[in-house]
Amino acid sequence: MEVEVYLDTYEAAVLEALRQQYPILQTVATVAVDAGVSPKVAARSVNGLVDMGLAIRPRGSHKGATLTGPGLQLANQLRANRPGYESTTKLL
């Protein structure tokens, strides 16, 4: 089954920042620095990735976000297809 995922440039940068630290939970502040975006943009992008099922925010005392299996798969595909993250990518 193929699923089309549309990421903007910021979501792709945040996805890559989360991939670099996977599976460690990352705060929005850390993601913002690693992705080179503002904390507001990082928060919006993380929320978008969570909504798409590409990232999760575990409940409980631990704070932060990390990639899901499909999120890691997509991040690895995008990394392999550089340059240019902004595109439609199909997950297999």
Tab-separated table of N, CA and C in Angstrom:
chain	number	residue	atom	x	y	z
A	1	MET	N	0.833	-1.172	0.000
A	1	MET	CA	0.000	0.000	0.000
A	1	MET	C	0.886	1.246	0.000
A	2	GLU	N	0.582	2.176	-0.880
A	2	GLU	CA	1.320	3.424	-0.948
A	2	GLU	C	0.501	4.542	-0.326
A	3	VAL	N	1.195	5.401	0.389
A	3	VAL	CA	0.569	6.573	0.996
A	3	VAL	C	1.378	7.779	0.558
A	4	GLU	N	0.699	8.788	0.003
A	4	GLU	CA	1.406	10.001	-0.364
A	4	GLU	C	1.500	10.927	0.839
A	5	VAL	N	2.685	11.457	1.042
A	5	VAL	CA	2.938	12.373	2.147
A	5	VAL	C	3.497	13.651	1.548
A	6	TYR	N	2.906	14.775	1.908
A	6	TYR	CA	3.362	16.067	1.428
A	6	TYR	C	4.015	16.822	2.588
A	7	LEU	N	5.283	17.124	2.433
A	7	LEU	CA	6.017	17.865	3.456
A	7	LEU	C	6.463	19.196	2.875
A	8	ASP	N	6.337	20.253	3.683
A	8	ASP	CA	6.943	21.509	3.255
A	8	ASP	C	8.415	21.492	3.674
A	9	THR	N	9.128	22.519	3.297
A	9	THR	CA	10.564	22.578	3.574
A	9	THR	C	10.860	22.507	5.063
A	10	TYR	N	10.035	23.182	5.873
A	10	TYR	CA	10.259	23.186	7.322
A	10	TYR	C	9.994	21.815	7.927
A	11	GLU	N	8.905	21.166	7.514
A	11	GLU	CA	8.610	19.824	8.027
A	11	GLU	C	9.722	18.855	7.657
A	12	ALA	N	10.262	18.994	6.450
A	12	ALA	CA	11.355	18.120	6.026
A	12	ALA	C	12.606	18.361	6.871
A	13	ALA	N	12.886	19.623	7.184
A	13	ALA	CA	14.050	19.943	8.019
A	13	ALA	C	13.876	19.392	9.431
A	14	VAL	N	12.667	19.490	9.961
A	14	VAL	CA	12.380	18.965	11.301
A	14	VAL	C	12.442	17.429	11.283
A	15	LEU	N	11.916	16.823	10.236
A	15	LEU	CA	11.994	15.365	10.096
A	15	LEU	C	13.458	14.918	10.120
A	16	GLU	N	14.313	15.635	9.409
A	16	GLU	CA	15.742	15.300	9.381
A	16	GLU	C	16.379	15.505	10.758
A	17	ALA	N	16.016	16.577	11.442
A	17	ALA	CA	16.558	16.820	12.786
A	17	ALA	C	16.165	15.691	13.738
A	18	LEU	N	14.930	15.228	13.645
A	18	LEU	CA	14.485	14.107	14.481
A	18	LEU	C	15.201	12.820	14.084
A	19	ARG	N	15.448	12.635	12.785
A	19	ARG	CA	16.159	11.436	12.315
A	19	ARG	C	17.579	11.388	12.880
A	20	GLN	N	18.229	12.536	12.912
A	20	GLN	CA	19.616	12.580	13.376
A	20	GLN	C	19.752	12.142	14.833
A	21	GLN	N	18.713	12.327	15.635
A	21	GLN	CA	18.782	11.976	17.054
A	21	GLN	C	17.948	10.740	17.404
A	22	TYR	N	17.342	10.110	16.403
A	22	TYR	CA	16.478	8.955	16.635
A	22	TYR	C	17.234	7.880	17.413
A	23	PRO	N	16.635	7.254	18.386
A	23	PRO	CA	15.268	7.325	18.901
A	23	PRO	C	15.108	8.235	20.127
A	24	ILE	N	16.083	9.094	20.363
A	24	ILE	CA	16.047	9.954	21.545
A	24	ILE	C	14.939	11.002	21.405
A	25	LEU	N	14.168	11.202	22.471
A	25	LEU	CA	13.134	12.237	22.464
A	25	LEU	C	13.786	13.609	22.395
A	26	GLN	N	13.276	14.461	21.522
A	26	GLN	CA	13.818	15.798	21.327
A	26	GLN	C	12.786	16.854	21.698
A	27	THR	N	13.205	17.871	22.423
A	27	THR	CA	12.308	18.990	22.729
A	27	THR	C	12.183	19.871	21.495
A	28	VAL	N	11.135	20.691	21.479
A	28	VAL	CA	10.942	21.619	20.365
A	28	VAL	C	12.134	22.564	20.254
A	29	ALA	N	12.657	23.008	21.387
A	29	ALA	CA	13.805	23.920	21.366
A	29	ALA	C	15.016	23.270	20.693
A	30	THR	N	15.276	22.023	21.008
A	30	THR	CA	16.402	21.308	20.405
A	30	THR	C	16.167	21.083	18.914
A	31	VAL	N	14.952	20.689	18.568
A	31	VAL	CA	14.612	20.476	17.160
A	31	VAL	C	14.786	21.776	16.379
A	32	ALA	N	14.356	22.891	16.963
A	32	ALA	CA	14.469	24.186	16.287
A	32	ALA	C	15.929	24.498	15.965
A	33	VAL	N	16.803	24.309	16.936
A	33	VAL	CA	18.232	24.568	16.721
A	33	VAL	C	18.787	23.633	15.653
A	34	ASP	N	18.503	22.342	15.775
A	34	ASP	CA	19.043	21.352	14.840
A	34	ASP	C	18.517	21.548	13.420
A	35	ALA	N	17.263	22.000	13.291
A	35	ALA	CA	16.648	22.189	11.974
A	35	ALA	C	16.910	23.578	11.405
A	36	GLY	N	17.406	24.482	12.237
A	36	GLY	CA	17.671	25.832	11.777
A	36	GLY	C	16.423	26.658	11.549
A	37	VAL	N	15.409	26.416	12.396
A	37	VAL	CA	14.143	27.149	12.300
A	37	VAL	C	13.809	27.742	13.660
A	38	SER	N	12.815	28.613	13.696
A	38	SER	CA	12.383	29.190	14.967
A	38	SER	C	11.645	28.142	15.790
A	39	PRO	N	11.586	28.323	17.100
A	39	PRO	CA	10.815	27.387	17.926
A	39	PRO	C	9.340	27.300	17.501
A	40	LYS	N	8.771	28.407	17.084
A	40	LYS	CA	7.370	28.401	16.635
A	40	LYS	C	7.202	27.531	15.386
A	41	VAL	N	8.108	27.673	14.440
A	41	VAL	CA	8.055	26.856	13.226
A	41	VAL	C	8.313	25.391	13.565
A	42	ALA	N	9.255	25.136	14.463
A	42	ALA	CA	9.545	23.758	14.863
A	42	ALA	C	8.319	23.120	15.507
A	43	ALA	N	7.639	23.855	16.395
A	43	ALA	CA	6.441	23.321	17.059
A	43	ALA	C	5.352	23.008	16.041
A	44	ARG	N	5.135	23.927	15.101
A	44	ARG	CA	4.108	23.710	14.068
A	44	ARG	C	4.467	22.494	13.219
A	45	SER	N	5.741	22.366	12.870
A	45	SER	CA	6.178	21.253	12.036
A	45	SER	C	6.086	19.923	12.771
A	46	VAL	N	6.489	19.900	14.041
A	46	VAL	CA	6.358	18.667	14.834
A	46	VAL	C	4.885	18.273	14.922
A	47	ASN	N	4.018	19.237	15.177
A	47	ASN	CA	2.579	18.937	15.230
A	47	ASN	C	2.095	18.338	13.919
A	48	GLY	N	2.554	18.889	12.809
A	48	GLY	CA	2.172	18.346	11.502
A	48	GLY	C	2.668	16.930	11.303
A	49	LEU	N	3.904	16.672	11.720
A	49	LEU	CA	4.452	15.313	11.588
A	49	LEU	C	3.707	14.332	12.481
A	50	VAL	N	3.324	14.767	13.674
A	50	VAL	CA	2.531	13.916	14.570
A	50	VAL	C	1.175	13.629	13.927
A	51	ASP	N	0.542	14.652	13.379
A	51	ASP	CA	-0.766	14.468	12.723
A	51	ASP	C	-0.692	13.492	11.550
A	52	MET	N	0.452	13.481	10.853
A	52	MET	CA	0.635	12.570	9.714
A	52	MET	C	1.088	11.176	10.150
A	53	GLY	N	1.331	10.983	11.444
A	53	GLY	CA	1.786	9.684	11.937
A	53	GLY	C	3.265	9.443	11.720
A	54	LEU	N	4.033	10.503	11.448
A	54	LEU	CA	5.459	10.358	11.197
A	54	LEU	C	6.289	10.575	12.456
A	55	ALA	N	5.696	11.192	13.464
A	55	ALA	CA	6.376	11.424	14.742
A	55	ALA	C	5.375	11.176	15.865
A	56	ILE	N	5.920	10.959	17.058
A	56	ILE	CA	5.068	10.746	18.236
A	56	ILE	C	5.597	11.575	19.394
A	57	ARG	N	4.690	11.869	20.291
A	57	ARG	CA	5.029	12.484	21.571
A	57	ARG	C	4.513	11.534	22.642
A	58	PRO	N	5.383	10.722	23.201
A	58	PRO	CA	4.935	9.782	24.230
A	58	PRO	C	4.336	10.512	25.432
A	59	ARG	N	3.368	9.898	26.037
A	59	ARG	CA	2.748	10.456	27.248
A	59	ARG	C	3.581	10.074	28.452
A	60	GLY	N	3.431	10.844	29.510
A	60	GLY	CA	4.142	10.525	30.734
A	60	GLY	C	5.129	11.605	31.098
A	61	SER	N	6.078	11.240	31.912
A	61	SER	CA	7.014	12.217	32.450
A	61	SER	C	8.075	12.652	31.440
A	62	HIS	N	8.280	11.867	30.403
A	62	HIS	CA	9.282	12.214	29.402
A	62	HIS	C	8.690	13.196	28.407
A	63	LYS	N	9.405	14.257	28.117
A	63	LYS	CA	8.944	15.278	27.188
A	63	LYS	C	9.728	15.181	25.893
A	64	GLY	N	9.075	15.476	24.802
A	64	GLY	CA	9.743	15.526	23.518
A	64	GLY	C	9.031	14.722	22.464
A	65	ALA	N	9.655	14.653	21.306
A	65	ALA	CA	9.103	13.931	20.158
A	65	ALA	C	10.211	13.110	19.518
A	66	THR	N	9.803	12.068	18.850
A	66	THR	CA	10.716	11.240	18.066
A	66	THR	C	9.943	10.694	16.880
A	67	LEU	N	10.635	10.065	15.976
A	67	LEU	CA	9.995	9.532	14.781
A	67	LEU	C	9.321	8.197	15.050
A	68	THR	N	8.272	7.936	14.293
A	68	THR	CA	7.665	6.609	14.245
A	68	THR	C	8.438	5.790	13.209
A	69	GLY	N	8.103	4.528	13.080
A	69	GLY	CA	8.727	3.694	12.044
A	69	GLY	C	8.570	4.292	10.653
A	70	PRO	N	7.334	4.649	10.254
A	70	PRO	CA	7.160	5.271	8.943
A	70	PRO	C	7.898	6.616	8.813
A	71	GLY	N	7.982	7.365	9.901
A	71	GLY	CA	8.713	8.629	9.866
A	71	GLY	C	10.195	8.409	9.627
A	72	LEU	N	10.764	7.413	10.281
A	72	LEU	CA	12.173	7.087	10.084
A	72	LEU	C	12.412	6.597	8.658
A	73	GLN	N	11.494	5.785	8.164
A	73	GLN	CA	11.611	5.287	6.787
A	73	GLN	C	11.596	6.452	5.797
A	74	LEU	N	10.672	7.374	5.973
A	74	LEU	CA	10.584	8.526	5.077
A	74	LEU	C	11.832	9.403	5.183
A	75	ALA	N	12.287	9.653	6.400
A	75	ALA	CA	13.489	10.477	6.596
A	75	ALA	C	14.686	9.847	5.892
A	76	ASN	N	14.810	8.538	5.981
A	76	ASN	CA	15.914	7.851	5.307
A	76	ASN	C	15.773	7.927	3.791
A	77	GLN	N	14.539	7.821	3.278
A	77	GLN	CA	14.306	7.958	1.838
A	77	GLN	C	14.670	9.358	1.363
A	78	LEU	N	14.249	10.360	2.110
A	78	LEU	CA	14.540	11.736	1.727
A	78	LEU	C	16.044	12.002	1.751
A	79	ARG	N	16.697	11.470	2.744
A	79	ARG	CA	18.148	11.649	2.838
A	79	ARG	C	18.838	11.014	1.640
A	80	ALA	N	18.363	9.879	1.204
A	80	ALA	CA	18.948	9.188	0.060
A	80	ALA	C	18.670	9.921	-1.247
A	81	ASN	N	17.603	10.701	-1.284
A	81	ASN	CA	17.201	11.394	-2.510
A	81	ASN	C	17.612	12.857	-2.538
A	82	ARG	N	18.520	13.280	-1.673
A	82	ARG	CA	18.971	14.675	-1.658
A	82	ARG	C	19.492	15.075	-3.016
A	83	PRO	N	19.582	16.317	-3.396
A	83	PRO	CA	19.175	17.505	-2.653
A	83	PRO	C	17.696	17.770	-2.864
A	84	GLY	N	17.114	18.525	-1.999
A	84	GLY	CA	15.729	18.929	-2.154
A	84	GLY	C	14.768	18.012	-1.461
A	85	TYR	N	14.319	18.420	-0.281
A	85	TYR	CA	13.363	17.631	0.465
A	85	TYR	C	11.932	17.881	0.011
A	86	GLU	N	11.649	19.061	-0.511
A	86	GLU	CA	10.261	19.419	-0.783
A	86	GLU	C	9.765	18.630	-1.994
A	87	SER	N	8.945	17.660	-1.739
A	87	SER	CA	8.443	16.812	-2.810
A	87	SER	C	7.348	15.917	-2.255
A	88	THR	N	6.723	15.215	-3.159
A	88	THR	CA	5.778	14.179	-2.783
A	88	THR	C	6.562	12.887	-2.686
A	89	THR	N	6.412	12.189	-1.598
A	89	THR	CA	7.127	10.936	-1.403
A	89	THR	C	6.120	9.859	-1.071
A	90	LYS	N	6.298	8.707	-1.674
A	90	LYS	CA	5.401	7.581	-1.435
A	90	LYS	C	6.087	6.595	-0.507
A	91	LEU	N	5.402	6.257	0.567
A	91	LEU	CA	5.895	5.225	1.470
A	91	LEU	C	5.387	3.885	0.977
A	92	LEU	N	6.263	2.932	0.915
A	92	LEU	CA	5.858	1.590	0.469
A	92	LEU	C	5.607	0.708	1.650
